[in-house]
Coordinates of C-alpha atoms in Angstrom, one line a residue:
X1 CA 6.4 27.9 19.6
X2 CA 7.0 24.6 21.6
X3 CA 5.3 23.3 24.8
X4 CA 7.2 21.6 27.8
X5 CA 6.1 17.9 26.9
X6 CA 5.0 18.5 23.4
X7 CA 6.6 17.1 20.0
X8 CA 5.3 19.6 17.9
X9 CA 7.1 23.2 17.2
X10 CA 5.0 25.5 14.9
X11 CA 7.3 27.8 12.7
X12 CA 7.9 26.0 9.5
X13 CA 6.2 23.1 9.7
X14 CA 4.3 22.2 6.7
X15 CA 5.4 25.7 4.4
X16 CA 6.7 23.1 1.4
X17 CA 2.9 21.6 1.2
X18 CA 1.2 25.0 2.0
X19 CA 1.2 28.2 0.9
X20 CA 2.3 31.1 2.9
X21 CA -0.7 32.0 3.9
X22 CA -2.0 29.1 5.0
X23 CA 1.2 28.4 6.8
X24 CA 0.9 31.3 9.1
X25 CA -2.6 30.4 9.9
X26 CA -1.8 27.1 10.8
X27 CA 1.0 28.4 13.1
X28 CA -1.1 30.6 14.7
X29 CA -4.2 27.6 15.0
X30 CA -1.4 25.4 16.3
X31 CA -0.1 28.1 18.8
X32 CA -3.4 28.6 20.1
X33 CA -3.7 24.1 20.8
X34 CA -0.7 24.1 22.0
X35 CA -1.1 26.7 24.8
X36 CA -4.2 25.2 25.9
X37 CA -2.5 22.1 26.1
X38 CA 0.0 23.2 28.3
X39 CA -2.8 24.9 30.3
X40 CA -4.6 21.6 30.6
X41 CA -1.0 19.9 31.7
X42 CA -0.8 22.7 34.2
X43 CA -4.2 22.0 36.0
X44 CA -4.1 18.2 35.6
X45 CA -1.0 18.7 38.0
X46 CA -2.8 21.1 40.0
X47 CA -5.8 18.5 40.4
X48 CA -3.6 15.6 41.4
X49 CA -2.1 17.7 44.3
X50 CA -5.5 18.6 45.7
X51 CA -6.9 14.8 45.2
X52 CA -4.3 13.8 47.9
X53 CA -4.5 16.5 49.6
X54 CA -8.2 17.6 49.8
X55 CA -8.7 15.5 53.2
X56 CA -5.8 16.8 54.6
X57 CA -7.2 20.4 54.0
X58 CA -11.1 20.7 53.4
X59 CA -10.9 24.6 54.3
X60 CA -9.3 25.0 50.6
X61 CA -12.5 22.9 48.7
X62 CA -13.9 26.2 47.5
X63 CA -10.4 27.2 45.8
X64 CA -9.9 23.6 44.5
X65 CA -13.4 23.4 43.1
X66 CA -12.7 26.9 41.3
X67 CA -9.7 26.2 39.6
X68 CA -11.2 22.6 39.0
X69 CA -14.3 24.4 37.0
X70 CA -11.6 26.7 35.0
X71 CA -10.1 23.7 33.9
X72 CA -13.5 21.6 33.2
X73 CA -14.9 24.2 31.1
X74 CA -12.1 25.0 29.2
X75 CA -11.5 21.1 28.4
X76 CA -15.3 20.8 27.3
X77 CA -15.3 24.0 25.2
X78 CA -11.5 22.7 23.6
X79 CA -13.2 19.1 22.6
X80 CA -16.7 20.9 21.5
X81 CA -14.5 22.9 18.7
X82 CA -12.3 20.3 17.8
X83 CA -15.7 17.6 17.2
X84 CA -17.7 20.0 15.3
X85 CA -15.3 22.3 13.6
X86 CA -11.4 21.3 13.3
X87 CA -11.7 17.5 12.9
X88 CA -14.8 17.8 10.6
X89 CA -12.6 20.3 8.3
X90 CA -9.7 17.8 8.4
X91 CA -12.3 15.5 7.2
X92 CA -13.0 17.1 4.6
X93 CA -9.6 17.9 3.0
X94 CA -8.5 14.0 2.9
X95 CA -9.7 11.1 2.0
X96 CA -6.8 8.7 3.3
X97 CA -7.5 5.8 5.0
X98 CA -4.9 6.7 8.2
X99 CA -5.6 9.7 8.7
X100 CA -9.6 8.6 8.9
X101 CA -8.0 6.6 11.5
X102 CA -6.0 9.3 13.5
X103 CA -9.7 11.7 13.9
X104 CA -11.6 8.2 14.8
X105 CA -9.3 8.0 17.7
X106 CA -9.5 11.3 18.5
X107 CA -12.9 11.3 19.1
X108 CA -12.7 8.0 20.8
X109 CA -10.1 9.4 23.0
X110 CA -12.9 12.2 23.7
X111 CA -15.1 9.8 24.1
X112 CA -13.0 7.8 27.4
X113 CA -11.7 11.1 28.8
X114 CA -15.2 13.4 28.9
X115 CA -16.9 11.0 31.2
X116 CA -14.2 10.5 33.4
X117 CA -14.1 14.5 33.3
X118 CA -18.1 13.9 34.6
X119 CA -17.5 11.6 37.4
X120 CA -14.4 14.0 39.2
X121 CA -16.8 16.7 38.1
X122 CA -19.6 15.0 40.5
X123 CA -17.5 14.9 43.5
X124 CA -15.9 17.7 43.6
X125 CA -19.0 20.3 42.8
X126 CA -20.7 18.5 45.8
X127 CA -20.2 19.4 49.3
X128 CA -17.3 17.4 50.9
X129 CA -18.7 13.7 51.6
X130 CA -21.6 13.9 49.9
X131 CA -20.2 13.4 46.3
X132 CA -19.9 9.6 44.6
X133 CA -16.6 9.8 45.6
X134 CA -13.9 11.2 47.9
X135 CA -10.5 10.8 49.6
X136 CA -8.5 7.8 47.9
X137 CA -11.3 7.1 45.5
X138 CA -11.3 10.5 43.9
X139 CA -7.7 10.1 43.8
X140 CA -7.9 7.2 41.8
X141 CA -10.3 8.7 39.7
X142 CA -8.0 11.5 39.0
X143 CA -5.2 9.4 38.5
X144 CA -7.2 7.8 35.6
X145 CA -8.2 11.8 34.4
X146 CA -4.7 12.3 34.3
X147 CA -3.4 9.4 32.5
X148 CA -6.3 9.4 29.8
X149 CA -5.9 13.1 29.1
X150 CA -2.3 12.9 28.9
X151 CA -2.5 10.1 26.7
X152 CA -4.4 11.8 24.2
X153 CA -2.6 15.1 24.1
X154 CA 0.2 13.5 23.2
X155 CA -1.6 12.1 20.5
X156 CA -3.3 14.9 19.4
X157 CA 0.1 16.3 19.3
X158 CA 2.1 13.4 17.4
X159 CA -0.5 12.9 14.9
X160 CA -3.7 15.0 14.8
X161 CA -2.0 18.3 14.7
X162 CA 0.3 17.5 11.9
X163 CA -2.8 16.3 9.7
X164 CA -3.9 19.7 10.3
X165 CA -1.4 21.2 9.3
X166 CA -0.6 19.7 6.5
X167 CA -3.8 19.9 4.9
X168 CA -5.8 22.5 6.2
X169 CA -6.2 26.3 4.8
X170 CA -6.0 29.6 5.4
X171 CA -9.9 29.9 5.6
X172 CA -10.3 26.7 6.8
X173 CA -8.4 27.7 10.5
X174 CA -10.3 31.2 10.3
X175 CA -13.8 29.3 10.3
X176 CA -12.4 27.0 13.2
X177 CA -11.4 30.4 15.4
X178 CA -14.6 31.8 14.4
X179 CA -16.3 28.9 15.8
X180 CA -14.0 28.5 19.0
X181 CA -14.9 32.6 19.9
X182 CA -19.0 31.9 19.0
X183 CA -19.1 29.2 20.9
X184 CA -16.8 30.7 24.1
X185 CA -18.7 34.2 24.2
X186 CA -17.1 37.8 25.2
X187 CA -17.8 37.1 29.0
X188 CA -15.1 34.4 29.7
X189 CA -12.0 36.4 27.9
X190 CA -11.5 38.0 31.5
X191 CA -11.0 35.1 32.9
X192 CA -9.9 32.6 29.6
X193 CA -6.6 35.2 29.0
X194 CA -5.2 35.4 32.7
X195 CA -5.8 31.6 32.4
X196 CA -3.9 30.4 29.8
X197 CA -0.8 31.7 30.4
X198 CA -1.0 30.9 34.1
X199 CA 2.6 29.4 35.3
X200 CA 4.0 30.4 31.7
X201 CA 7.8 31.7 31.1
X202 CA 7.6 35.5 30.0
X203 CA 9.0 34.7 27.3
X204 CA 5.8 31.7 26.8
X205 CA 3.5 34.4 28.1
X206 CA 4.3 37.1 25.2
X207 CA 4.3 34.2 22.6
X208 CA 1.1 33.2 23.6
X209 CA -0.5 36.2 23.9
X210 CA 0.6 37.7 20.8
X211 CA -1.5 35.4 19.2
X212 CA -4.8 38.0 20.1
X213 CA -5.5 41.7 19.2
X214 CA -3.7 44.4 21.0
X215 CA -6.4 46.5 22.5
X216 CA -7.5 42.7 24.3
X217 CA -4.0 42.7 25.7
X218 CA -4.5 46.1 26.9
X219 CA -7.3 45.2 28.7
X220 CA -5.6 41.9 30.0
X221 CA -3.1 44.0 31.4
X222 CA -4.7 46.8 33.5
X223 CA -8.0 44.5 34.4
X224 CA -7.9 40.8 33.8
X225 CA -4.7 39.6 34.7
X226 CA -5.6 41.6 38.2
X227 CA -8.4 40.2 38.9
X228 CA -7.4 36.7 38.4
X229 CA -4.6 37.0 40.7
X230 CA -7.0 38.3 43.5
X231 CA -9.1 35.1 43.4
X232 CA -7.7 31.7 45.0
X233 CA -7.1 28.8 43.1
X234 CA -6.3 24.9 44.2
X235 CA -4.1 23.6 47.2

């Protein structure tokens, strides 16, 4: 699997280190970032359109600010895994001095981009004008979302996911997707499913999706998909 933008391609990668099985779970862990990542790509391009354009048509704020919220909580639930599950498991496989230095800067990267996440956050959950920012200052402020986050997937990509996969385990990638589905709860899947693979190439679409249980697809099918297709979204 590859993602427009993306240096990493899962499939072989890191099967003469790992064994099989730990290969596969690795593919599947890295499948799962990488289709987030393109997610996140996705809105970020969304949310620059509707900076600029956002004056120009204030009867589409309640559509912006919902596809905005989509896209914040799925960025905050992506870093909260990755800070207290898959970064502290990396951790613990390696002791080397640069790849210390590749999770530091992740989190540091976390660190610039989740407040800048806060302040767009503030302006557009308020009603037009009365946020700390609007019109060519939220623009600017997204512009610096933009850059920031794109900066660091790209990172994450290059060099964080490649530690992953060279060094994590089998078990170690099941107790990170334990801790990504505990912490995201059975009420967002609706919503999370029909999300992901929003804009996707069929072909990106089944990949992605085949990386969840059959009888979920079912249901994203007939219901999810649906229903997230009825409700507005951005510009």
């Amino acid at each position: 699997m590859s993602v427009p933008g993306s240096s990493v391609t899962t499939g072989t990668r890191g099967r003469d280190t790992m064994g099989s099985a730990d290969a596969r779970a690795g593919e599947q862990g890295a499948g799962m970032m990488l289709a987030l990542h393109a997610a996140f790509r996705r809105d970020l391009g969304h949310l620059a359109r509707a900076a600029e354009g956002l004056t120009r048509r204030p009867e589409r704020r309640a559509a912006v600010v919902r596809g905005w919220v989509a896209f914040r909580d799925e960025l905050h639930h992506h870093h909260t895994v990755e800070d207290t599950s898959l970064w502290p498991a990396v951790r613990r496989r390696t002791s080397a001095c640069a790849d210390a230095e590749v999770l530091e800067a992740m989190e540091w990267e976390h660190g610039i981009v989740d407040p800048l996440v806060e302040v767009v956050d503030a302006s557009l959950s308020a009603p037009a004008g009365a946020g700390p920012l609007d019109g060519s200052d939220l623009a600017a402020a997204v512009d610096e979302l933009h850059q920031q986050l794109s900066h660091h997937l790209r990172h994450e990509e290059q060099d964080a996911l490649p530690l992953a996969l060279r060094v994590l385990t089998a078990q170690d990638w099941h107790a990170n997707s334990v801790t990504a589905r505990k912490t995201k709860g059975l009420r967002t899947i609706p919503a999370f499913l029909p999300w992901l693979t929003d804009g996707r190439t069929a072909e990106e679409s089944a990949s992605t999706l085949a990386l969840f249980p059959g009888p979920l697809l079912a249901l994203n099918g007939r219901f999810f998909e649906p229903r997230y297709r009825r409700q507005d979204r951005w510009l």
